[in-house]
Tab-separated table of C-alpha atoms in Angstrom:
chain	number	residue	atom	x	y	z
A	1	UNK	CA	18.350	33.205	-29.176
A	2	UNK	CA	18.787	29.402	-29.443
A	3	UNK	CA	18.005	28.944	-25.718
A	4	UNK	CA	14.835	31.037	-26.091
A	5	UNK	CA	13.746	28.966	-29.103
A	6	UNK	CA	14.388	25.697	-27.280
A	7	UNK	CA	12.458	26.907	-24.276
A	8	UNK	CA	9.549	28.008	-26.486
A	9	UNK	CA	9.408	24.607	-28.237
A	10	UNK	CA	9.455	22.783	-24.925
A	11	UNK	CA	6.641	25.029	-23.554
A	12	UNK	CA	4.552	24.395	-26.675
A	13	UNK	CA	5.151	20.684	-26.422
A	14	UNK	CA	4.043	20.632	-22.786
A	15	UNK	CA	0.909	22.586	-23.596
A	16	UNK	CA	-0.010	20.200	-26.412
A	17	UNK	CA	0.491	17.180	-24.108
A	18	UNK	CA	-1.744	18.776	-21.456
A	19	UNK	CA	-4.478	19.536	-24.039
A	20	UNK	CA	-4.314	15.865	-25.254
A	21	UNK	CA	-4.297	14.603	-21.701
A	22	UNK	CA	-1.109	12.579	-22.241
A	23	UNK	CA	0.830	14.063	-19.313
A	24	UNK	CA	-1.776	13.175	-16.713
A	25	UNK	CA	-2.401	9.686	-18.086
A	26	UNK	CA	1.266	8.833	-18.338
A	27	UNK	CA	1.445	8.938	-14.541
A	28	UNK	CA	-1.682	6.825	-13.984
A	29	UNK	CA	-0.991	3.204	-13.073
A	30	UNK	CA	-2.858	0.333	-11.506
A	31	UNK	CA	-0.612	-1.210	-8.898
A	32	UNK	CA	-0.882	-4.855	-7.907
A	33	UNK	CA	-0.245	-3.937	-4.287
A	34	UNK	CA	2.723	-6.326	-4.122
A	35	UNK	CA	6.076	-4.493	-3.969
A	36	UNK	CA	7.859	-7.485	-5.545
A	37	UNK	CA	5.752	-7.083	-8.702
A	38	UNK	CA	5.144	-3.311	-8.728
A	39	UNK	CA	8.902	-2.600	-8.412
A	40	UNK	CA	9.383	-4.319	-11.823
A	41	UNK	CA	6.827	-2.093	-13.570
A	42	UNK	CA	7.639	1.500	-14.600
A	43	UNK	CA	5.609	3.826	-12.421
A	44	UNK	CA	4.891	1.076	-9.889
A	45	UNK	CA	2.006	-0.647	-11.655
A	46	UNK	CA	0.217	-1.479	-14.898
A	47	UNK	CA	-0.013	1.616	-17.052
A	48	UNK	CA	-3.579	2.786	-17.634
A	49	UNK	CA	-4.428	3.924	-21.104
A	50	UNK	CA	-2.258	1.166	-22.486
A	51	UNK	CA	-2.440	-2.261	-24.080
A	52	UNK	CA	-1.437	-5.347	-22.097
A	53	UNK	CA	-1.348	-9.020	-23.242
A	54	UNK	CA	-2.061	-12.129	-21.149
A	55	UNK	CA	-1.800	-15.758	-22.161
A	56	UNK	CA	-1.806	-19.192	-20.510
A	57	UNK	CA	1.544	-20.844	-19.956
A	58	UNK	CA	0.505	-23.859	-22.009
A	59	UNK	CA	-2.002	-24.809	-24.672
A	60	UNK	CA	-4.395	-26.428	-22.198
A	61	UNK	CA	-7.706	-25.099	-20.931
A	62	UNK	CA	-6.453	-24.988	-17.292
A	63	UNK	CA	-3.719	-22.407	-17.999
A	64	UNK	CA	-6.068	-20.565	-20.306
A	65	UNK	CA	-8.622	-20.272	-17.504
A	66	UNK	CA	-5.888	-18.950	-15.163
A	67	UNK	CA	-5.008	-16.283	-17.703
A	68	UNK	CA	-8.657	-15.250	-17.869
A	69	UNK	CA	-8.931	-15.052	-14.055
A	70	UNK	CA	-5.696	-13.047	-13.819
A	71	UNK	CA	-7.147	-10.623	-16.345
A	72	UNK	CA	-10.465	-10.472	-14.509
A	73	UNK	CA	-8.561	-9.567	-11.315
A	74	UNK	CA	-6.943	-6.664	-13.050
A	75	UNK	CA	-10.222	-5.440	-14.515
A	76	UNK	CA	-11.883	-5.858	-11.082
A	77	UNK	CA	-9.525	-3.302	-9.575
A	78	UNK	CA	-10.453	-0.589	-12.107
A	79	UNK	CA	-13.437	1.746	-11.749
A	80	UNK	CA	-16.456	1.663	-13.996
A	81	UNK	CA	-17.961	-0.892	-16.361
A	82	UNK	CA	-15.877	-3.549	-18.070
A	83	UNK	CA	-16.418	-4.502	-21.682
A	84	UNK	CA	-15.473	-8.188	-22.372
A	85	UNK	CA	-15.353	-9.226	-26.024
A	86	UNK	CA	-15.408	-12.896	-27.023
A	87	UNK	CA	-15.991	-15.117	-30.058
A	88	UNK	CA	-16.872	-18.218	-28.035
A	89	UNK	CA	-19.523	-18.617	-25.364
A	90	UNK	CA	-17.362	-20.482	-22.957
A	91	UNK	CA	-16.473	-17.841	-20.366
A	92	UNK	CA	-17.488	-19.062	-16.859
A	93	UNK	CA	-19.013	-15.961	-15.274
A	94	UNK	CA	-19.106	-17.368	-11.687
A	95	UNK	CA	-15.353	-17.873	-11.719
A	96	UNK	CA	-14.883	-14.349	-13.022
A	97	UNK	CA	-17.001	-13.102	-10.115
A	98	UNK	CA	-14.868	-15.026	-7.625
A	99	UNK	CA	-11.873	-13.122	-9.000
A	100	UNK	CA	-13.527	-9.920	-7.927
A	101	UNK	CA	-15.289	-8.840	-11.136
A	102	UNK	CA	-18.958	-8.596	-10.187
A	103	UNK	CA	-21.484	-9.606	-12.876
A	104	UNK	CA	-23.198	-6.233	-12.766
A	105	UNK	CA	-20.011	-4.509	-13.949
A	106	UNK	CA	-19.472	-6.651	-17.022
A	107	UNK	CA	-20.879	-6.040	-20.490
A	108	UNK	CA	-20.345	-9.098	-22.743
A	109	UNK	CA	-20.035	-8.695	-26.506
A	110	UNK	CA	-19.996	-11.775	-28.731
A	111	UNK	CA	-18.328	-11.157	-32.153
A	112	UNK	CA	-18.723	-13.472	-35.129
A	113	UNK	CA	-15.042	-13.597	-35.994
A	114	UNK	CA	-11.623	-12.243	-35.129
A	115	UNK	CA	-11.954	-9.203	-37.397
A	116	UNK	CA	-15.258	-8.163	-35.795
A	117	UNK	CA	-13.793	-8.824	-32.320
A	118	UNK	CA	-10.866	-6.496	-32.929
A	119	UNK	CA	-13.267	-3.837	-34.215
A	120	UNK	CA	-15.378	-4.129	-31.049
A	121	UNK	CA	-12.168	-4.018	-28.950
A	122	UNK	CA	-11.066	-0.775	-30.586
A	123	UNK	CA	-14.523	0.820	-30.486
A	124	UNK	CA	-14.836	0.015	-26.827
A	125	UNK	CA	-11.534	1.693	-26.094
A	126	UNK	CA	-12.365	4.774	-28.139
A	127	UNK	CA	-15.720	5.123	-26.454
A	128	UNK	CA	-14.151	6.057	-23.116
A	129	UNK	CA	-15.760	5.894	-19.743
A	130	UNK	CA	-14.944	2.228	-19.284
A	131	UNK	CA	-12.734	0.861	-16.516
A	132	UNK	CA	-11.244	-1.770	-18.786
A	133	UNK	CA	-11.851	-3.364	-22.190
A	134	UNK	CA	-10.987	-7.073	-22.475
A	135	UNK	CA	-10.882	-9.079	-25.709
A	136	UNK	CA	-10.025	-12.768	-26.217
A	137	UNK	CA	-7.955	-12.775	-29.434
A	138	UNK	CA	-6.065	-15.548	-31.210
A	139	UNK	CA	-3.870	-13.321	-33.365
A	140	UNK	CA	-2.684	-9.771	-32.806
A	141	UNK	CA	-0.672	-8.063	-35.529
A	142	UNK	CA	1.584	-5.099	-35.008
A	143	UNK	CA	-0.797	-2.904	-37.014
A	144	UNK	CA	-3.842	-3.969	-34.953
A	145	UNK	CA	-1.986	-3.613	-31.644
A	146	UNK	CA	-0.835	-0.132	-32.544
A	147	UNK	CA	-4.438	0.908	-33.261
A	148	UNK	CA	-5.455	-0.537	-29.910
A	149	UNK	CA	-2.654	1.197	-28.117
A	150	UNK	CA	-3.575	4.542	-29.670
A	151	UNK	CA	-7.269	4.047	-28.779
A	152	UNK	CA	-6.309	3.260	-25.184
A	153	UNK	CA	-4.046	6.273	-24.962
A	154	UNK	CA	-6.879	8.496	-26.228
A	155	UNK	CA	-9.498	7.310	-23.704
A	156	UNK	CA	-7.397	6.341	-20.730
A	157	UNK	CA	-9.040	2.880	-20.481
A	158	UNK	CA	-6.809	-0.098	-19.895
A	159	UNK	CA	-6.788	-2.609	-22.798
A	160	UNK	CA	-6.363	-6.271	-21.901
A	161	UNK	CA	-5.833	-8.780	-24.699
A	162	UNK	CA	-6.321	-12.397	-23.572
A	163	UNK	CA	-4.517	-14.514	-26.103
A	164	UNK	CA	-6.482	-17.702	-26.859
A	165	UNK	CA	-5.964	-20.211	-29.661
A	166	UNK	CA	-8.263	-22.675	-31.408
A	167	UNK	CA	-5.330	-24.737	-32.596
A	168	UNK	CA	-1.766	-25.204	-31.451
A	169	UNK	CA	-0.197	-23.702	-34.626
A	170	UNK	CA	-1.713	-20.318	-33.728
A	171	UNK	CA	0.168	-20.216	-30.443
A	172	UNK	CA	3.353	-19.154	-32.252
A	173	UNK	CA	1.748	-15.767	-32.922
A	174	UNK	CA	2.198	-14.910	-29.212
A	175	UNK	CA	5.912	-14.659	-29.807
A	176	UNK	CA	5.603	-12.029	-32.478
A	177	UNK	CA	6.248	-8.363	-31.577
A	178	UNK	CA	3.309	-6.095	-30.844
A	179	UNK	CA	2.745	-2.610	-29.449
A	180	UNK	CA	1.660	-3.857	-26.038
A	181	UNK	CA	3.273	-2.287	-22.964
A	182	UNK	CA	3.416	-5.575	-21.034
A	183	UNK	CA	3.078	-9.235	-21.910
A	184	UNK	CA	2.220	-11.824	-19.240
A	185	UNK	CA	2.063	-15.597	-19.137
A	186	UNK	CA	0.117	-17.461	-16.402
A	187	UNK	CA	0.637	-21.153	-15.524
A	188	UNK	CA	-1.145	-23.179	-12.856
A	189	UNK	CA	0.901	-24.480	-9.916
A	190	UNK	CA	-0.188	-27.055	-7.287
A	191	UNK	CA	-2.012	-25.622	-4.382
A	192	UNK	CA	-0.276	-25.558	-1.037
A	193	UNK	CA	-1.324	-28.436	1.292
A	194	UNK	CA	-3.670	-27.515	4.095
A	195	UNK	CA	-3.485	-28.861	7.658
A	196	UNK	CA	-7.075	-30.105	7.261
A	197	UNK	CA	-8.851	-31.851	4.361
A	198	UNK	CA	-9.636	-29.494	1.517
A	199	UNK	CA	-8.230	-27.570	-1.396
A	200	UNK	CA	-6.001	-24.607	-0.722
A	201	UNK	CA	-5.979	-21.308	-2.606
A	202	UNK	CA	-4.963	-21.685	-6.263
A	203	UNK	CA	-1.391	-20.807	-7.118
A	204	UNK	CA	0.109	-19.473	-10.369
A	205	UNK	CA	3.468	-19.004	-11.949
A	206	UNK	CA	3.187	-15.437	-13.220
A	207	UNK	CA	5.778	-14.500	-15.904
A	208	UNK	CA	6.337	-10.969	-17.060
A	209	UNK	CA	7.936	-11.827	-20.367
A	210	UNK	CA	7.898	-8.294	-21.866
A	211	UNK	CA	7.823	-4.891	-20.181
A	212	UNK	CA	8.436	-1.685	-22.033
A	213	UNK	CA	11.114	0.319	-20.155
A	214	UNK	CA	11.267	-2.442	-17.557
A	215	UNK	CA	12.689	-5.908	-16.911
A	216	UNK	CA	11.375	-9.437	-17.311
A	217	UNK	CA	10.600	-11.430	-14.131
A	218	UNK	CA	8.605	-14.307	-12.803
A	219	UNK	CA	6.690	-14.762	-9.546
A	220	UNK	CA	4.878	-17.522	-7.739
A	221	UNK	CA	1.642	-16.000	-6.513
A	222	UNK	CA	-1.612	-17.033	-4.980
A	223	UNK	CA	-4.591	-16.458	-7.282
A	224	UNK	CA	-6.918	-13.449	-7.146
A	225	UNK	CA	-9.160	-13.147	-4.143
A	226	UNK	CA	-12.717	-11.704	-4.049
A	227	UNK	CA	-11.357	-8.219	-4.681
A	228	UNK	CA	-9.051	-9.072	-7.544
A	229	UNK	CA	-5.892	-9.024	-5.415
A	230	UNK	CA	-2.956	-11.397	-5.742
A	231	UNK	CA	-0.843	-12.575	-2.852
A	232	UNK	CA	2.790	-13.564	-2.729
A	233	UNK	CA	3.247	-17.288	-2.332
A	234	UNK	CA	3.931	-18.150	1.320
A	235	UNK	CA	7.010	-20.149	0.358
A	236	UNK	CA	8.534	-17.110	-1.376
A	237	UNK	CA	7.595	-14.811	1.447
A	238	UNK	CA	9.403	-17.061	3.912
A	239	UNK	CA	12.431	-17.217	1.632
A	240	UNK	CA	12.657	-13.469	1.266
A	241	UNK	CA	12.702	-12.995	5.081
A	242	UNK	CA	15.313	-15.637	5.776
A	243	UNK	CA	18.380	-13.681	4.524
A	244	UNK	CA	17.443	-10.706	6.687
A	245	UNK	CA	17.184	-12.921	9.785
A	246	UNK	CA	20.525	-14.518	8.921
A	247	UNK	CA	22.232	-11.128	8.651
A	248	UNK	CA	20.742	-10.008	11.972
A	249	UNK	CA	21.996	-13.133	13.714
A	250	UNK	CA	25.449	-12.699	12.157
A	251	UNK	CA	25.556	-9.041	13.255
A	252	UNK	CA	24.492	-10.092	16.782
């Protein structure tokens, strides 16, 4: 009798999850296409229908711009329109386009304050049909992040919170717990020198500082290309091959 009851409960739970769409969405991820990064993420990529946070590694505008471009690269690899919510008119659209997010895909919403921005963020997620919803927020409480996470789960759209601060004292909020599935920090690194005069592809230190059901890690990557894709830094790629070559020589 107990086994039958347990089986019945499990069957009902599975049916409810299928009706709510949770089972299908739980398996949906957006991979980076780099095994070194995807292997650190449960399911092999960024979970769709979930909230993710991104911030610059420092308080300067350069790292903040890198965080926005990293976010744009993620949004560029989704399907459908992208809603981008801001409180300041300082987003450089041509740079976003170079990260793979075409202007025709982006709908910009300017909110008057943080409260209105969070409301637009949540409404955009609950609307459904969007590839991604991005919002540039200074503060994100546990209550607000839970609402955003539930809204993302309900629609299946990926929620990307770009953490930006007007003053340095607000940066401490980034260390507070939230309901986000992953939390990233992006810092600018010097470009690799070219054999000819010019500026090489931008490079970032990408830190995964929180990952639900996963591990923290950091990577040196080359910035998003015209399709929103990252590349592993050539120096790291060479380093990862070297031990294999050494073992082969030893075995020989």
